[in-house]
mmCIF file of C-alpha atoms in Angstrom:
data_model
loop_
_atom_site.group_PDB
_atom_site.id
_atom_site.type_symbol
_atom_site.label_atom_id
_atom_site.label_comp_id
_atom_site.label_asym_id
_atom_site.label_seq_id
_atom_site.Cartn_x
_atom_site.Cartn_y
_atom_site.Cartn_z
ATOM 1 C CA MET A 1 -31.254 -22.018 20.455
ATOM 2 C CA SER A 2 -30.029 -21.938 16.802
ATOM 3 C CA ILE A 3 -29.387 -25.231 15.111
ATOM 4 C CA GLN A 4 -26.911 -24.747 12.249
ATOM 5 C CA THR A 5 -24.789 -27.918 12.411
ATOM 6 C CA ILE A 6 -26.273 -31.418 12.703
ATOM 7 C CA LEU A 7 -24.452 -34.738 13.169
ATOM 8 C CA VAL A 8 -26.462 -37.605 11.807
ATOM 9 C CA ILE A 9 -25.417 -41.098 13.054
ATOM 10 C CA GLY A 10 -26.466 -43.991 10.887
ATOM 11 C CA ALA A 11 -26.073 -44.545 7.169
ATOM 12 C CA GLY A 12 -29.192 -46.697 6.655
ATOM 13 C CA GLN A 13 -32.379 -45.678 4.847
ATOM 14 C CA MET A 14 -33.474 -43.417 7.665
ATOM 15 C CA GLY A 15 -30.117 -41.823 8.257
ATOM 16 C CA SER A 16 -29.731 -41.075 4.523
ATOM 17 C CA GLY A 17 -33.147 -39.346 4.399
ATOM 18 C CA ILE A 18 -32.530 -37.301 7.557
ATOM 19 C CA ALA A 19 -29.096 -36.186 6.151
ATOM 20 C CA GLN A 20 -30.814 -35.223 2.963
ATOM 21 C CA VAL A 21 -33.618 -33.298 4.560
ATOM 22 C CA ALA A 22 -31.286 -31.406 6.923
ATOM 23 C CA ALA A 23 -29.005 -30.371 4.051
ATOM 24 C CA SER A 24 -32.033 -29.340 2.010
ATOM 25 C CA ALA A 25 -32.839 -26.874 4.917
ATOM 26 C CA HIS A 26 -29.339 -25.352 4.565
ATOM 27 C CA ARG A 27 -27.885 -27.003 7.537
ATOM 28 C CA LYS A 28 -24.312 -28.211 7.660
ATOM 29 C CA VAL A 29 -24.509 -32.026 8.062
ATOM 30 C CA LEU A 30 -21.850 -34.266 9.424
ATOM 31 C CA TRP A 31 -22.761 -37.840 8.663
ATOM 32 C CA HIS A 32 -21.194 -40.677 10.629
ATOM 33 C CA ASP A 33 -21.249 -44.551 10.629
ATOM 34 C CA LEU A 34 -18.785 -47.128 11.614
ATOM 35 C CA SER A 35 -18.207 -47.851 7.952
ATOM 36 C CA LEU A 36 -17.447 -45.010 5.542
ATOM 37 C CA ALA A 37 -18.371 -47.536 2.757
ATOM 38 C CA LEU A 38 -21.960 -47.413 4.040
ATOM 39 C CA ILE A 39 -21.964 -43.645 3.895
ATOM 40 C CA ASP A 40 -20.574 -43.763 0.348
ATOM 41 C CA LYS A 41 -23.523 -46.025 -0.461
ATOM 42 C CA GLY A 42 -25.925 -43.609 1.235
ATOM 43 C CA MET A 43 -24.481 -40.595 -0.707
ATOM 44 C CA LEU A 44 -24.963 -42.453 -3.939
ATOM 45 C CA ALA A 45 -28.620 -43.056 -3.078
ATOM 46 C CA ILE A 46 -29.104 -39.410 -2.145
ATOM 47 C CA ARG A 47 -27.477 -38.248 -5.367
ATOM 48 C CA LYS A 48 -29.627 -40.586 -7.417
ATOM 49 C CA HIS A 49 -32.767 -39.250 -5.604
ATOM 50 C CA LEU A 50 -31.778 -35.666 -6.327
ATOM 51 C CA GLU A 51 -30.928 -36.340 -9.965
ATOM 52 C CA ARG A 52 -34.473 -37.619 -10.400
ATOM 53 C CA SER A 53 -35.670 -34.381 -9.034
ATOM 54 C CA VAL A 54 -33.493 -32.452 -11.443
ATOM 55 C CA ALA A 55 -34.791 -34.521 -14.366
ATOM 56 C CA LYS A 56 -38.391 -33.730 -13.383
ATOM 57 C CA GLY A 57 -37.526 -29.989 -13.145
ATOM 58 C CA LYS A 58 -38.142 -29.769 -9.364
ATOM 59 C CA LEU A 59 -34.468 -28.952 -8.651
ATOM 60 C CA THR A 60 -31.694 -27.224 -10.416
ATOM 61 C CA GLU A 61 -28.330 -28.806 -11.077
ATOM 62 C CA GLU A 62 -26.688 -25.968 -9.054
ATOM 63 C CA ALA A 63 -29.104 -26.541 -6.106
ATOM 64 C CA LYS A 64 -28.379 -30.356 -6.168
ATOM 65 C CA GLU A 65 -24.636 -29.797 -5.904
ATOM 66 C CA SER A 66 -24.977 -27.232 -3.253
ATOM 67 C CA LEU A 67 -27.019 -29.573 -1.153
ATOM 68 C CA LEU A 68 -24.575 -32.373 -1.543
ATOM 69 C CA SER A 69 -21.775 -30.046 -0.618
ATOM 70 C CA ARG A 70 -23.400 -29.571 2.758
ATOM 71 C CA ILE A 71 -23.267 -33.214 3.664
ATOM 72 C CA LEU A 72 -19.759 -34.069 5.075
ATOM 73 C CA PRO A 73 -19.073 -37.790 5.734
ATOM 74 C CA THR A 74 -16.903 -38.515 8.820
ATOM 75 C CA GLY A 75 -15.448 -41.543 10.423
ATOM 76 C CA ASP A 76 -14.606 -39.701 13.544
ATOM 77 C CA ILE A 77 -17.394 -39.542 16.110
ATOM 78 C CA GLU A 78 -15.305 -37.059 18.024
ATOM 79 C CA GLN A 79 -16.622 -34.389 15.680
ATOM 80 C CA ALA A 80 -19.750 -34.559 17.750
ATOM 81 C CA ALA A 81 -18.135 -31.937 19.757
ATOM 82 C CA GLU A 82 -18.547 -29.460 16.866
ATOM 83 C CA VAL A 83 -22.317 -29.719 16.396
ATOM 84 C CA ASP A 84 -25.453 -28.201 17.728
ATOM 85 C CA LEU A 85 -27.655 -31.266 17.453
ATOM 86 C CA VAL A 86 -27.020 -34.984 17.128
ATOM 87 C CA ILE A 87 -29.770 -37.143 15.481
ATOM 88 C CA GLU A 88 -29.131 -40.913 16.036
ATOM 89 C CA ALA A 89 -30.602 -43.238 13.507
ATOM 90 C CA ILE A 90 -29.006 -46.591 14.182
ATOM 91 C CA SER A 91 -30.719 -49.994 14.706
ATOM 92 C CA GLU A 92 -33.565 -50.355 17.124
ATOM 93 C CA ASN A 93 -31.490 -51.949 19.837
ATOM 94 C CA MET A 94 -31.526 -50.373 23.259
ATOM 95 C CA ALA A 95 -28.052 -51.597 24.305
ATOM 96 C CA TRP A 96 -26.552 -50.108 21.124
ATOM 97 C CA LYS A 97 -28.396 -46.813 21.542
ATOM 98 C CA THR A 98 -27.594 -46.355 25.234
ATOM 99 C CA ALA A 99 -23.989 -47.103 24.592
ATOM 100 C CA LEU A 100 -23.856 -44.532 21.841
ATOM 101 C CA PHE A 101 -25.690 -41.846 23.910
ATOM 102 C CA ARG A 102 -23.098 -42.452 26.790
ATOM 103 C CA LYS A 103 -20.314 -41.896 24.337
ATOM 104 C CA LEU A 104 -21.916 -38.739 22.891
ATOM 105 C CA ASP A 105 -22.479 -37.387 26.422
ATOM 106 C CA GLU A 106 -18.796 -37.630 27.004
ATOM 107 C CA ILE A 107 -17.833 -35.975 23.745
ATOM 108 C CA CYS A 108 -20.498 -33.103 23.303
ATOM 109 C CA PRO A 109 -20.510 -29.807 25.142
ATOM 110 C CA PRO A 110 -23.318 -29.620 27.746
ATOM 111 C CA ASP A 111 -25.652 -27.480 25.542
ATOM 112 C CA VAL A 112 -25.759 -29.887 22.606
ATOM 113 C CA ILE A 113 -29.127 -31.600 21.979
ATOM 114 C CA LEU A 114 -29.088 -35.487 21.568
ATOM 115 C CA ALA A 115 -32.041 -36.702 19.622
ATOM 116 C CA THR A 116 -33.056 -40.277 18.738
ATOM 117 C CA ASN A 117 -34.975 -41.371 15.688
ATOM 118 C CA THR A 118 -36.239 -44.449 17.522
ATOM 119 C CA SER A 119 -39.631 -45.642 16.393
ATOM 120 C CA SER A 120 -40.676 -47.352 19.629
ATOM 121 C CA LEU A 121 -37.989 -47.448 22.287
ATOM 122 C CA PRO A 122 -38.426 -45.341 25.466
ATOM 123 C CA ILE A 123 -36.833 -41.811 25.237
ATOM 124 C CA THR A 124 -36.589 -41.673 29.011
ATOM 125 C CA GLU A 125 -34.539 -44.818 29.301
ATOM 126 C CA ILE A 126 -32.146 -43.629 26.451
ATOM 127 C CA ALA A 127 -31.865 -40.242 28.258
ATOM 128 C CA ALA A 128 -31.022 -41.946 31.601
ATOM 129 C CA ALA A 129 -27.755 -43.245 30.027
ATOM 130 C CA THR A 130 -26.552 -39.633 29.949
ATOM 131 C CA THR A 131 -25.810 -36.979 32.431
ATOM 132 C CA ARG A 132 -27.978 -34.606 30.521
ATOM 133 C CA PRO A 133 -31.458 -36.090 30.347
ATOM 134 C CA SER A 134 -32.998 -32.643 29.896
ATOM 135 C CA GLN A 135 -31.108 -32.361 26.591
ATOM 136 C CA VAL A 136 -32.401 -35.701 25.135
ATOM 137 C CA ILE A 137 -35.511 -35.947 22.923
ATOM 138 C CA GLY A 138 -37.075 -38.153 20.356
ATOM 139 C CA MET A 139 -37.490 -37.134 16.617
ATOM 140 C CA HIS A 140 -39.292 -39.998 14.986
ATOM 141 C CA PHE A 141 -39.069 -39.333 11.267
ATOM 142 C CA MET A 142 -41.354 -41.344 8.908
ATOM 143 C CA ASN A 143 -40.062 -43.545 5.956
ATOM 144 C CA PRO A 144 -39.086 -42.281 3.314
ATOM 145 C CA VAL A 145 -37.951 -39.269 5.089
ATOM 146 C CA PRO A 146 -37.675 -36.845 2.136
ATOM 147 C CA VAL A 147 -41.326 -37.613 1.187
ATOM 148 C CA MET A 148 -43.288 -38.014 4.406
ATOM 149 C CA PRO A 149 -44.114 -34.838 6.233
ATOM 150 C CA LEU A 150 -44.630 -36.051 9.765
ATOM 151 C CA ILE A 151 -42.175 -36.057 12.725
ATOM 152 C CA GLU A 152 -43.299 -37.314 16.127
ATOM 153 C CA ILE A 153 -41.529 -35.150 18.725
ATOM 154 C CA ILE A 154 -41.331 -37.211 21.970
ATOM 155 C CA ARG A 155 -40.524 -35.751 25.360
ATOM 156 C CA GLY A 156 -38.577 -37.891 27.824
ATOM 157 C CA LEU A 157 -39.501 -37.440 31.414
ATOM 158 C CA GLU A 158 -36.737 -34.879 31.935
ATOM 159 C CA THR A 159 -36.749 -33.172 28.509
ATOM 160 C CA SER A 160 -36.677 -29.420 28.965
ATOM 161 C CA GLN A 161 -39.074 -27.050 27.411
ATOM 162 C CA ILE A 162 -36.376 -25.057 25.566
ATOM 163 C CA VAL A 163 -35.090 -28.304 23.991
ATOM 164 C CA PHE A 164 -38.592 -29.273 23.023
ATOM 165 C CA ASP A 165 -39.332 -25.808 21.545
ATOM 166 C CA THR A 166 -35.966 -25.785 19.693
ATOM 167 C CA VAL A 167 -36.532 -29.224 18.066
ATOM 168 C CA PHE A 168 -40.184 -28.487 17.301
ATOM 169 C CA GLN A 169 -39.135 -25.236 15.476
ATOM 170 C CA LEU A 170 -36.343 -26.958 13.687
ATOM 171 C CA SER A 171 -38.777 -29.627 12.397
ATOM 172 C CA LYS A 172 -40.828 -26.968 10.874
ATOM 173 C CA GLU A 173 -37.700 -25.479 9.197
ATOM 174 C CA LEU A 174 -36.874 -28.833 7.791
ATOM 175 C CA GLY A 175 -40.186 -28.648 6.001
ATOM 176 C CA LYS A 176 -41.923 -31.165 8.276
ATOM 177 C CA THR A 177 -45.068 -31.144 10.372
ATOM 178 C CA PRO A 178 -44.090 -31.841 14.007
ATOM 179 C CA VAL A 179 -46.586 -33.453 16.520
ATOM 180 C CA GLU A 180 -45.999 -33.615 20.189
ATOM 181 C CA VAL A 181 -46.125 -37.135 21.620
ATOM 182 C CA GLN A 182 -45.621 -38.489 25.136
ATOM 183 C CA ASP A 183 -43.140 -41.179 25.863
ATOM 184 C CA PHE A 184 -45.176 -44.509 25.833
ATOM 185 C CA PRO A 185 -44.280 -47.588 23.893
ATOM 186 C CA GLY A 186 -44.795 -47.182 20.206
ATOM 187 C CA PHE A 187 -45.633 -43.456 20.659
ATOM 188 C CA VAL A 188 -48.712 -42.851 18.406
ATOM 189 C CA SER A 189 -47.760 -44.027 14.953
ATOM 190 C CA ASN A 190 -46.566 -47.498 15.738
ATOM 191 C CA ARG A 191 -48.967 -48.087 18.617
ATOM 192 C CA ILE A 192 -51.778 -47.864 15.942
ATOM 193 C CA LEU A 193 -50.039 -49.010 12.891
ATOM 194 C CA MET A 194 -48.234 -52.165 14.051
ATOM 195 C CA PRO A 195 -51.212 -53.757 15.758
ATOM 196 C CA MET A 196 -53.143 -53.276 12.425
ATOM 197 C CA ILE A 197 -50.310 -55.021 10.487
ATOM 198 C CA ASN A 198 -50.082 -57.734 13.106
ATOM 199 C CA GLU A 199 -53.872 -58.333 12.967
ATOM 200 C CA ALA A 200 -53.608 -58.456 9.144
ATOM 201 C CA ILE A 201 -50.906 -61.219 9.505
ATOM 202 C CA PHE A 202 -53.257 -63.101 11.859
ATOM 203 C CA THR A 203 -56.052 -63.034 9.172
ATOM 204 C CA VAL A 204 -53.642 -64.789 6.830
ATOM 205 C CA TYR A 205 -52.303 -67.158 9.567
ATOM 206 C CA GLU A 206 -55.909 -68.188 10.478
ATOM 207 C CA GLY A 207 -56.966 -68.768 6.818
ATOM 208 C CA VAL A 208 -59.488 -65.825 6.779
ATOM 209 C CA ALA A 209 -58.186 -64.472 3.509
ATOM 210 C CA THR A 210 -55.114 -64.513 1.226
ATOM 211 C CA VAL A 211 -52.398 -61.917 1.380
ATOM 212 C CA GLU A 212 -53.754 -60.249 -1.770
ATOM 213 C CA ALA A 213 -57.260 -60.318 -0.537
ATOM 214 C CA VAL A 214 -56.270 -58.662 2.785
ATOM 215 C CA ASP A 215 -54.410 -55.946 1.055
ATOM 216 C CA THR A 216 -57.114 -55.319 -1.516
ATOM 217 C CA VAL A 217 -59.830 -54.977 1.238
ATOM 218 C CA MET A 218 -57.754 -52.323 3.016
ATOM 219 C CA LYS A 219 -56.829 -50.422 -0.166
ATOM 220 C CA LEU A 220 -60.204 -50.430 -1.873
ATOM 221 C CA GLY A 221 -62.396 -50.549 1.306
ATOM 222 C CA MET A 222 -60.432 -48.243 3.653
ATOM 223 C CA ASN A 223 -58.703 -46.143 0.895
ATOM 224 C CA HIS A 224 -55.254 -47.026 2.221
ATOM 225 C CA PRO A 225 -52.509 -46.282 -0.374
ATOM 226 C CA MET A 226 -50.736 -49.541 0.450
ATOM 227 C CA GLY A 227 -52.170 -52.722 1.991
ATOM 228 C CA PRO A 228 -50.913 -53.631 5.522
ATOM 229 C CA LEU A 229 -48.985 -56.660 4.352
ATOM 230 C CA GLU A 230 -47.362 -54.752 1.364
ATOM 231 C CA LEU A 231 -46.416 -52.076 3.962
ATOM 232 C CA ALA A 232 -45.024 -54.642 6.384
ATOM 233 C CA ASP A 233 -42.690 -55.885 3.621
ATOM 234 C CA PHE A 234 -41.717 -52.196 2.906
ATOM 235 C CA ILE A 235 -40.955 -51.564 6.556
ATOM 236 C CA GLY A 236 -39.218 -54.921 7.181
ATOM 237 C CA LEU A 237 -40.846 -57.891 8.930
ATOM 238 C CA ASP A 238 -37.920 -57.944 11.434
ATOM 239 C CA THR A 239 -38.741 -54.325 12.278
ATOM 240 C CA CYS A 240 -42.439 -55.010 12.635
ATOM 241 C CA LEU A 241 -41.703 -57.985 14.972
ATOM 242 C CA SER A 242 -39.243 -55.955 17.076
ATOM 243 C CA ILE A 243 -41.794 -53.140 17.596
ATOM 244 C CA MET A 244 -44.631 -55.651 18.463
ATOM 245 C CA GLU A 245 -42.279 -57.209 21.006
ATOM 246 C CA ILE A 246 -41.567 -53.727 22.394
ATOM 247 C CA LEU A 247 -45.396 -53.059 22.671
ATOM 248 C CA TYR A 248 -46.050 -56.390 24.179
ATOM 249 C CA GLU A 249 -43.207 -56.017 26.755
ATOM 250 C CA GLY A 250 -44.133 -52.448 27.467
ATOM 251 C CA PHE A 251 -47.885 -52.831 28.086
ATOM 252 C CA LYS A 252 -48.006 -56.508 29.136
ATOM 253 C CA ASP A 253 -51.292 -56.745 27.153
ATOM 254 C CA ALA A 254 -52.175 -59.841 25.026
ATOM 255 C CA LYS A 255 -53.487 -57.719 22.251
ATOM 256 C CA TYR A 256 -49.912 -56.786 21.299
ATOM 257 C CA ARG A 257 -48.804 -60.409 21.069
ATOM 258 C CA PRO A 258 -46.874 -60.969 17.778
ATOM 259 C CA CYS A 259 -48.455 -63.313 15.250
ATOM 260 C CA PRO A 260 -46.596 -66.679 15.078
ATOM 261 C CA LEU A 261 -46.530 -66.407 11.275
ATOM 262 C CA LEU A 262 -44.600 -63.121 11.619
ATOM 263 C CA ARG A 263 -42.117 -64.798 13.962
ATOM 264 C CA LYS A 264 -41.816 -67.725 11.393
ATOM 265 C CA TYR A 265 -41.181 -65.430 8.499
ATOM 266 C CA VAL A 266 -38.413 -63.568 10.414
ATOM 267 C CA LYS A 267 -36.743 -66.707 11.523
ATOM 268 C CA ALA A 268 -36.759 -67.907 7.868
ATOM 269 C CA GLY A 269 -35.133 -64.726 6.698
ATOM 270 C CA ARG A 270 -38.251 -63.577 4.838
ATOM 271 C CA LEU A 271 -37.921 -59.934 5.886
ATOM 272 C CA GLY A 272 -39.748 -58.224 3.004
ATOM 273 C CA ARG A 273 -38.319 -55.953 0.214
ATOM 274 C CA LYS A 274 -34.841 -55.820 1.666
ATOM 275 C CA SER A 275 -34.428 -59.687 1.582
ATOM 276 C CA GLY A 276 -36.290 -60.103 -1.716
ATOM 277 C CA GLN A 277 -39.162 -62.024 -0.096
ATOM 278 C CA GLY A 278 -41.806 -61.381 2.583
ATOM 279 C CA PHE A 279 -45.432 -61.798 2.049
ATOM 280 C CA TYR A 280 -44.671 -60.932 -1.508
ATOM 281 C CA THR A 281 -41.686 -61.796 -3.765
ATOM 282 C CA TYR A 282 -39.471 -58.892 -5.064
#
């Protein structure tokens, strides 16, 4: 299958990055959100990112404008009927995702692939909301999408081999390194990362060390580019809590119990960088 036209749904940080990367690979990108104002904001962010690349000599002005011309904002989800692949990048909410996939299933021709950028929710459950579970797959991009090379490619229970092969090859053409992962809570990345972040929060909660000390130990002792608490702020503490709850619910194992301090910060609105305060102040 040849993927030439992609619909990206969601104008947040992940959707913006996916739209940019797809356009960089010379794909036509339709970009949809419930609010065109959010897409305008996303387009501005992409333009600023590309202008920095031009200033550094990594991209020509002509290439920048050509890339931007391949991203077409749309407020009409019915245009999903015109694409080869849909990549959903909305909030991590199962009810919202399954409702969207049911809608896409009604609009899209039977051969269109429906992909989700979920970081932890079951692909099989999302696929079950459609009449085409063999055409549903997970494409978990890493944040920030234009920089991070990895994509976890997650098969649902019914995902066909041709769909998997098509998405795996497309990921390479997007300049990424795809890795096959099976459909279990958190996949690989978040099943390993989030418990580490959660345990780092427990060390602060229990008074083992300060926030700065925990991050320094992991950066200087383990050669991590960011400390786990700094990384949690970057990801968003609400997102970290949501993923830990999915792991806890999915495995029914106490080792995935979210730290009470994480819950307290989220309830207080201390969500990290996006709110101006988390474990650090921004």
